Every structure is written in structure tokens, then in C-alpha cells.
Amino acid sequence: MRVCFAVLMALLTLPASAASMSDQLLDIQHRWAAIQYGLDENKRADAFEGLAAETDSLVEGYPDRAEPLVWRGIVLSTWAGASGGFSALGLVSDAREVLEKALEIDPKALEGSAHTSLGSLYYQVPGWPLSFGDDELAREHLREALSINPNGIDPNYFFGDFLVEQGKEKRARTYLERALDAPDRPTRPLADKGRRQEIRALLETL
């Protein structure tokens, strides 16, 4: 199984009544980036496990909001990537489940991040009989994410990475360069820096 789960996504402005949720989400985003891009690989799985417990609490506190579900899916996905092996299969299945719930509530939450995350799962996990990998579903979700957030760093990166996997390197370069030039997200400088390093590394392989 590939371990470059990623993911993802700028925080939308939320109403004043949801300020507490917004603050908690921002904290989770910052800690996710610190783990993904700041910790040694052999320490990430345990760190993501701890962060996943906090996202679970946030989901329970805001059961009718899509945003906590999206970030629970992202954390579970990257935890799976850090863990690797068969133990990761259950985590990615759980991630798919919560991301699908997020889509049912609000498919445009966090600029379509549930679509981006689901799309990345579908092309990175194994197909049947080991898991649910499906390139056509990956394409559908990643295209939908781009329709919602056409200039975002994450949807362009993941669609570009997907195209590389499909052997369409020339077309992939267009999306990867667009991701590299995406506007900075003021609340997520570490995530943007780490993602751009991944983009540049991928472009160098083309």
C-alpha cells in the first residue's frame, strides 16, 4: 500500500456560533502538519493515533457538522499511511466511512476537502480483494474537488499525482505546476511548505 496519504485542505470561515469548533479544527490542522512534515517517519503512527482520538471527540461534539468528519478522515488516512501493512486497511476503511458521512452533510465543506481525501484514498489503496481501491471513483472525486476549489494546492496536487499513477505525466505536470503556484493559506504555512516540497519532488521525477 502506498503511504503518501496526505492530505489536506484550508479552513473556511465559520459563523461566530461555531468559533470553538473552528479553534479546535485549526489546532488539529496545525498538529497534523507538524506530525506529517516535522516528525521522523517512525514516530508518526503513534502521533497520528493520539490525534485521531481528539478528532473523534470533536466529531462527537459536533455531530451535524461536516468539518470534523473531514479532518477525522484525513487523520485516519495519514495514520494508515504511517502505519502501513495490513493494519492500515481497517483505518482506511474507517476513513472512507467518515468522509462519506461528511459528503452527506455538506459536500462543499472545507472547499470540497472530503472529495479530495476520498479521491486520494481510492487511487492509493489496493483494489479488491484486499481493499476498495478504484481509479474511476478516484477520478470522479478528484474532479469534483477541482470543480469546487479549482486553484487549491491539495486538489491540484492529488489530481496531478493520480495522473502520474495513470502514466499521464505530461498532463500531470499541468496540475502539479498549478498546485505549486496555488495561493498561500495564511492559517496553514507549515502544511503549504510541506506540500510544495512534495510537489517539487514529484515534478523532478517526471
PDB file of N, CA, C and O in Angstrom, residues 58-107:
ATOM      1  N   LEU A  58     -14.080  15.537  18.733  1.00  0.00           N
ATOM      2  CA  LEU A  58     -14.635  16.700  18.039  1.00  0.00           C
ATOM      3  C   LEU A  58     -15.855  16.308  17.214  1.00  0.00           C
ATOM      4  O   LEU A  58     -16.856  17.036  17.174  1.00  0.00           O
ATOM      5  N   VAL A  59     -15.804  15.148  16.585  1.00  0.00           N
ATOM      6  CA  VAL A  59     -16.956  14.656  15.828  1.00  0.00           C
ATOM      7  C   VAL A  59     -18.149  14.446  16.760  1.00  0.00           C
ATOM      8  O   VAL A  59     -19.291  14.801  16.430  1.00  0.00           O
ATOM      9  N   GLU A  60     -17.899  13.890  17.919  1.00  0.00           N
ATOM     10  CA  GLU A  60     -18.978  13.667  18.878  1.00  0.00           C
ATOM     11  C   GLU A  60     -19.570  14.984  19.360  1.00  0.00           C
ATOM     12  O   GLU A  60     -20.775  15.074  19.614  1.00  0.00           O
ATOM     13  N   GLY A  61     -18.735  16.019  19.475  1.00  0.00           N
ATOM     14  CA  GLY A  61     -19.216  17.313  19.937  1.00  0.00           C
ATOM     15  C   GLY A  61     -20.011  18.077  18.897  1.00  0.00           C
ATOM     16  O   GLY A  61     -20.844  18.923  19.244  1.00  0.00           O
ATOM     17  N   TYR A  62     -19.755  17.793  17.624  1.00  0.00           N
ATOM     18  CA  TYR A  62     -20.440  18.494  16.533  1.00  0.00           C
ATOM     19  C   TYR A  62     -20.935  17.473  15.510  1.00  0.00           C
ATOM     20  O   TYR A  62     -20.452  17.412  14.373  1.00  0.00           O
ATOM     21  N   PRO A  63     -21.907  16.650  15.889  1.00  0.00           N
ATOM     22  CA  PRO A  63     -22.340  15.542  15.029  1.00  0.00           C
ATOM     23  C   PRO A  63     -23.013  15.979  13.729  1.00  0.00           C
ATOM     24  O   PRO A  63     -23.098  15.181  12.794  1.00  0.00           O
ATOM     25  N   ASP A  64     -23.477  17.225  13.674  1.00  0.00           N
ATOM     26  CA  ASP A  64     -24.182  17.695  12.482  1.00  0.00           C
ATOM     27  C   ASP A  64     -23.300  18.538  11.567  1.00  0.00           C
ATOM     28  O   ASP A  64     -23.801  19.125  10.609  1.00  0.00           O
ATOM     29  N   ARG A  65     -22.014  18.594  11.843  1.00  0.00           N
ATOM     30  CA  ARG A  65     -21.112  19.384  11.017  1.00  0.00           C
ATOM     31  C   ARG A  65     -20.189  18.462  10.232  1.00  0.00           C
ATOM     32  O   ARG A  65     -19.719  17.434  10.727  1.00  0.00           O
ATOM     33  N   ALA A  66     -19.912  18.846   8.996  1.00  0.00           N
ATOM     34  CA  ALA A  66     -19.065  18.030   8.128  1.00  0.00           C
ATOM     35  C   ALA A  66     -17.580  18.208   8.413  1.00  0.00           C
ATOM     36  O   ALA A  66     -16.789  17.283   8.220  1.00  0.00           O
ATOM     37  N   GLU A  67     -17.191  19.398   8.886  1.00  0.00           N
ATOM     38  CA  GLU A  67     -15.773  19.706   9.011  1.00  0.00           C
ATOM     39  C   GLU A  67     -15.013  18.754   9.949  1.00  0.00           C
ATOM     40  O   GLU A  67     -13.906  18.292   9.596  1.00  0.00           O
ATOM     41  N   PRO A  68     -15.543  18.444  11.144  1.00  0.00           N
ATOM     42  CA  PRO A  68     -14.813  17.476  11.990  1.00  0.00           C
ATOM     43  C   PRO A  68     -14.694  16.102  11.344  1.00  0.00           C
ATOM     44  O   PRO A  68     -13.667  15.423  11.504  1.00  0.00           O
ATOM     45  N   LEU A  69     -15.719  15.690  10.617  1.00  0.00           N
ATOM     46  CA  LEU A  69     -15.659  14.403   9.928  1.00  0.00           C
ATOM     47  C   LEU A  69     -14.563  14.405   8.870  1.00  0.00           C
ATOM     48  O   LEU A  69     -13.843  13.412   8.704  1.00  0.00           O
ATOM     49  N   VAL A  70     -14.449  15.504   8.145  1.00  0.00           N
ATOM     50  CA  VAL A  70     -13.403  15.601   7.121  1.00  0.00           C
ATOM     51  C   VAL A  70     -12.031  15.424   7.759  1.00  0.00           C
ATOM     52  O   VAL A  70     -11.200  14.636   7.285  1.00  0.00           O
ATOM     53  N   TRP A  71     -11.797  16.124   8.855  1.00  0.00           N
ATOM     54  CA  TRP A  71     -10.478  16.029   9.459  1.00  0.00           C
ATOM     55  C   TRP A  71     -10.248  14.714  10.165  1.00  0.00           C
ATOM     56  O   TRP A  71      -9.109  14.235  10.245  1.00  0.00           O
ATOM     57  N   ARG A  72     -11.303  14.084  10.651  1.00  0.00           N
ATOM     58  CA  ARG A  72     -11.118  12.730  11.178  1.00  0.00           C
ATOM     59  C   ARG A  72     -10.688  11.801  10.045  1.00  0.00           C
ATOM     60  O   ARG A  72      -9.788  10.970  10.213  1.00  0.00           O
ATOM     61  N   GLY A  73     -11.314  11.950   8.879  1.00  0.00           N
ATOM     62  CA  GLY A  73     -10.923  11.136   7.734  1.00  0.00           C
ATOM     63  C   GLY A  73      -9.488  11.370   7.310  1.00  0.00           C
ATOM     64  O   GLY A  73      -8.756  10.429   6.985  1.00  0.00           O
ATOM     65  N   ILE A  74      -9.062  12.622   7.325  1.00  0.00           N
ATOM     66  CA  ILE A  74      -7.690  12.953   6.942  1.00  0.00           C
ATOM     67  C   ILE A  74      -6.691  12.338   7.920  1.00  0.00           C
ATOM     68  O   ILE A  74      -5.680  11.739   7.517  1.00  0.00           O
ATOM     69  N   VAL A  75      -6.974  12.468   9.214  1.00  0.00           N
ATOM     70  CA  VAL A  75      -6.054  11.933  10.217  1.00  0.00           C
ATOM     71  C   VAL A  75      -5.999  10.408  10.146  1.00  0.00           C
ATOM     72  O   VAL A  75      -4.920   9.806  10.212  1.00  0.00           O
ATOM     73  N   LEU A  76      -7.154   9.770   9.989  1.00  0.00           N
ATOM     74  CA  LEU A  76      -7.158   8.311   9.868  1.00  0.00           C
ATOM     75  C   LEU A  76      -6.373   7.857   8.640  1.00  0.00           C
ATOM     76  O   LEU A  76      -5.646   6.860   8.683  1.00  0.00           O
ATOM     77  N   SER A  77      -6.521   8.595   7.538  1.00  0.00           N
ATOM     78  CA  SER A  77      -5.811   8.238   6.305  1.00  0.00           C
ATOM     79  C   SER A  77      -4.301   8.333   6.465  1.00  0.00           C
ATOM     80  O   SER A  77      -3.560   7.442   6.057  1.00  0.00           O
ATOM     81  N   THR A  78      -3.852   9.425   7.074  1.00  0.00           N
ATOM     82  CA  THR A  78      -2.411   9.596   7.223  1.00  0.00           C
ATOM     83  C   THR A  78      -1.861   8.668   8.298  1.00  0.00           C
ATOM     84  O   THR A  78      -0.702   8.234   8.226  1.00  0.00           O
ATOM     85  N   TRP A  79      -2.665   8.351   9.286  1.00  0.00           N
ATOM     86  CA  TRP A  79      -2.266   7.340  10.278  1.00  0.00           C
ATOM     87  C   TRP A  79      -2.070   5.993   9.582  1.00  0.00           C
ATOM     88  O   TRP A  79      -1.083   5.287   9.816  1.00  0.00           O
ATOM     89  N   ALA A  80      -2.989   5.662   8.681  1.00  0.00           N
ATOM     90  CA  ALA A  80      -2.853   4.421   7.918  1.00  0.00           C
ATOM     91  C   ALA A  80      -1.574   4.430   7.095  1.00  0.00           C
ATOM     92  O   ALA A  80      -0.840   3.433   7.032  1.00  0.00           O
ATOM     93  N   GLY A  81      -1.304   5.552   6.454  1.00  0.00           N
ATOM     94  CA  GLY A  81      -0.095   5.651   5.650  1.00  0.00           C
ATOM     95  C   GLY A  81       1.163   5.508   6.476  1.00  0.00           C
ATOM     96  O   GLY A  81       2.143   4.900   6.046  1.00  0.00           O
ATOM     97  N   ALA A  82       1.144   6.057   7.694  1.00  0.00           N
ATOM     98  CA  ALA A  82       2.312   5.956   8.565  1.00  0.00           C
ATOM     99  C   ALA A  82       2.468   4.554   9.135  1.00  0.00           C
ATOM    100  O   ALA A  82       3.587   4.108   9.401  1.00  0.00           O
ATOM    101  N   SER A  83       1.347   3.850   9.328  1.00  0.00           N
ATOM    102  CA  SER A  83       1.389   2.508   9.901  1.00  0.00           C
ATOM    103  C   SER A  83       1.811   1.477   8.872  1.00  0.00           C
ATOM    104  O   SER A  83       2.668   0.635   9.128  1.00  0.00           O
ATOM    105  N   GLY A  84       1.182   1.520   7.691  1.00  0.00           N
ATOM    106  CA  GLY A  84       1.487   0.575   6.635  1.00  0.00           C
ATOM    107  C   GLY A  84       1.019  -0.827   6.962  1.00  0.00           C
ATOM    108  O   GLY A  84       0.502  -1.107   8.047  1.00  0.00           O
ATOM    109  N   GLY A  85       1.162  -1.722   5.997  1.00  0.00           N
ATOM    110  CA  GLY A  85       0.804  -3.123   6.201  1.00  0.00           C
ATOM    111  C   GLY A  85      -0.696  -3.340   6.322  1.00  0.00           C
ATOM    112  O   GLY A  85      -1.506  -2.450   6.072  1.00  0.00           O
ATOM    113  N   PHE A  86      -1.055  -4.553   6.739  1.00  0.00           N
ATOM    114  CA  PHE A  86      -2.467  -4.908   6.815  1.00  0.00           C
ATOM    115  C   PHE A  86      -3.202  -4.139   7.899  1.00  0.00           C
ATOM    116  O   PHE A  86      -4.418  -3.981   7.825  1.00  0.00           O
ATOM    117  N   SER A  87      -2.489  -3.672   8.917  1.00  0.00           N
ATOM    118  CA  SER A  87      -3.143  -2.914   9.978  1.00  0.00           C
ATOM    119  C   SER A  87      -3.747  -1.619   9.453  1.00  0.00           C
ATOM    120  O   SER A  87      -4.663  -1.059  10.059  1.00  0.00           O
ATOM    121  N   ALA A  88      -3.229  -1.142   8.318  1.00  0.00           N
ATOM    122  CA  ALA A  88      -3.724   0.105   7.756  1.00  0.00           C
ATOM    123  C   ALA A  88      -5.063  -0.065   7.043  1.00  0.00           C
ATOM    124  O   ALA A  88      -5.790   0.912   6.848  1.00  0.00           O
ATOM    125  N   LEU A  89      -5.409  -1.286   6.649  1.00  0.00           N
ATOM    126  CA  LEU A  89      -6.621  -1.485   5.860  1.00  0.00           C
ATOM    127  C   LEU A  89      -7.879  -1.106   6.630  1.00  0.00           C
ATOM    128  O   LEU A  89      -8.816  -0.528   6.073  1.00  0.00           O
ATOM    129  N   GLY A  90      -7.909  -1.434   7.912  1.00  0.00           N
ATOM    130  CA  GLY A  90      -9.061  -1.050   8.721  1.00  0.00           C
ATOM    131  C   GLY A  90      -9.159   0.457   8.878  1.00  0.00           C
ATOM    132  O   GLY A  90     -10.263   1.025   8.866  1.00  0.00           O
ATOM    133  N   LEU A  91      -8.024   1.115   9.002  1.00  0.00           N
ATOM    134  CA  LEU A  91      -8.016   2.570   9.160  1.00  0.00           C
ATOM    135  C   LEU A  91      -8.529   3.269   7.908  1.00  0.00           C
ATOM    136  O   LEU A  91      -9.306   4.233   8.000  1.00  0.00           O
ATOM    137  N   VAL A  92      -8.119   2.805   6.734  1.00  0.00           N
ATOM    138  CA  VAL A  92      -8.581   3.471   5.520  1.00  0.00           C
ATOM    139  C   VAL A  92     -10.070   3.213   5.290  1.00  0.00           C
ATOM    140  O   VAL A  92     -10.777   4.074   4.753  1.00  0.00           O
ATOM    141  N   SER A  93     -10.559   2.066   5.712  1.00  0.00           N
ATOM    142  CA  SER A  93     -11.994   1.800   5.612  1.00  0.00           C
ATOM    143  C   SER A  93     -12.776   2.741   6.519  1.00  0.00           C
ATOM    144  O   SER A  93     -13.826   3.277   6.130  1.00  0.00           O
ATOM    145  N   ASP A  94     -12.259   2.953   7.734  1.00  0.00           N
ATOM    146  CA  ASP A  94     -12.903   3.898   8.646  1.00  0.00           C
ATOM    147  C   ASP A  94     -12.850   5.311   8.075  1.00  0.00           C
ATOM    148  O   ASP A  94     -13.810   6.084   8.204  1.00  0.00           O
ATOM    149  N   ALA A  95     -11.726   5.658   7.455  1.00  0.00           N
ATOM    150  CA  ALA A  95     -11.590   6.989   6.861  1.00  0.00           C
ATOM    151  C   ALA A  95     -12.614   7.186   5.753  1.00  0.00           C
ATOM    152  O   ALA A  95     -13.254   8.237   5.666  1.00  0.00           O
ATOM    153  N   ARG A  96     -12.782   6.188   4.900  1.00  0.00           N
ATOM    154  CA  ARG A  96     -13.763   6.299   3.829  1.00  0.00           C
ATOM    155  C   ARG A  96     -15.162   6.509   4.413  1.00  0.00           C
ATOM    156  O   ARG A  96     -15.929   7.342   3.906  1.00  0.00           O
ATOM    157  N   GLU A  97     -15.485   5.782   5.462  1.00  0.00           N
ATOM    158  CA  GLU A  97     -16.821   5.873   6.058  1.00  0.00           C
ATOM    159  C   GLU A  97     -17.111   7.283   6.574  1.00  0.00           C
ATOM    160  O   GLU A  97     -18.182   7.846   6.300  1.00  0.00           O
ATOM    161  N   VAL A  98     -16.156   7.873   7.300  1.00  0.00           N
ATOM    162  CA  VAL A  98     -16.424   9.198   7.858  1.00  0.00           C
ATOM    163  C   VAL A  98     -16.414  10.272   6.767  1.00  0.00           C
ATOM    164  O   VAL A  98     -17.168  11.256   6.846  1.00  0.00           O
ATOM    165  N   LEU A  99     -15.605  10.097   5.740  1.00  0.00           N
ATOM    166  CA  LEU A  99     -15.589  11.063   4.642  1.00  0.00           C
ATOM    167  C   LEU A  99     -16.893  11.009   3.856  1.00  0.00           C
ATOM    168  O   LEU A  99     -17.408  12.046   3.407  1.00  0.00           O
ATOM    169  N   GLU A 100     -17.449   9.831   3.688  1.00  0.00           N
ATOM    170  CA  GLU A 100     -18.739   9.713   3.019  1.00  0.00           C
ATOM    171  C   GLU A 100     -19.840  10.362   3.849  1.00  0.00           C
ATOM    172  O   GLU A 100     -20.761  10.991   3.298  1.00  0.00           O
ATOM    173  N   LYS A 101     -19.755  10.253   5.169  1.00  0.00           N
ATOM    174  CA  LYS A 101     -20.719  10.935   6.036  1.00  0.00           C
ATOM    175  C   LYS A 101     -20.598  12.444   5.892  1.00  0.00           C
ATOM    176  O   LYS A 101     -21.609  13.161   5.878  1.00  0.00           O
ATOM    177  N   ALA A 102     -19.361  12.926   5.785  1.00  0.00           N
ATOM    178  CA  ALA A 102     -19.145  14.357   5.596  1.00  0.00           C
ATOM    179  C   ALA A 102     -19.791  14.837   4.303  1.00  0.00           C
ATOM    180  O   ALA A 102     -20.410  15.912   4.258  1.00  0.00           O
ATOM    181  N   LEU A 103     -19.667  14.053   3.241  1.00  0.00           N
ATOM    182  CA  LEU A 103     -20.277  14.421   1.964  1.00  0.00           C
ATOM    183  C   LEU A 103     -21.793  14.475   2.071  1.00  0.00           C
ATOM    184  O   LEU A 103     -22.424  15.331   1.434  1.00  0.00           O
ATOM    185  N   GLU A 104     -22.383  13.595   2.849  1.00  0.00           N
ATOM    186  CA  GLU A 104     -23.828  13.601   3.017  1.00  0.00           C
ATOM    187  C   GLU A 104     -24.300  14.877   3.712  1.00  0.00           C
ATOM    188  O   GLU A 104     -25.374  15.395   3.410  1.00  0.00           O
ATOM    189  N   ILE A 105     -23.467  15.395   4.616  1.00  0.00           N
ATOM    190  CA  ILE A 105     -23.841  16.601   5.355  1.00  0.00           C
ATOM    191  C   ILE A 105     -23.592  17.853   4.524  1.00  0.00           C
ATOM    192  O   ILE A 105     -24.463  18.718   4.405  1.00  0.00           O
ATOM    193  N   ASP A 106     -22.400  17.962   3.950  1.00  0.00           N
ATOM    194  CA  ASP A 106     -22.046  19.165   3.187  1.00  0.00           C
ATOM    195  C   ASP A 106     -20.871  18.850   2.273  1.00  0.00           C
ATOM    196  O   ASP A 106     -19.714  18.908   2.698  1.00  0.00           O
ATOM    197  N   PRO A 107     -21.127  18.531   1.014  1.00  0.00           N
ATOM    198  CA  PRO A 107     -20.032  18.160   0.101  1.00  0.00           C
ATOM    199  C   PRO A 107     -19.052  19.289  -0.199  1.00  0.00           C
ATOM    200  O   PRO A 107     -17.943  19.029  -0.664  1.00  0.00           O
TER     201      PRO A 107
END
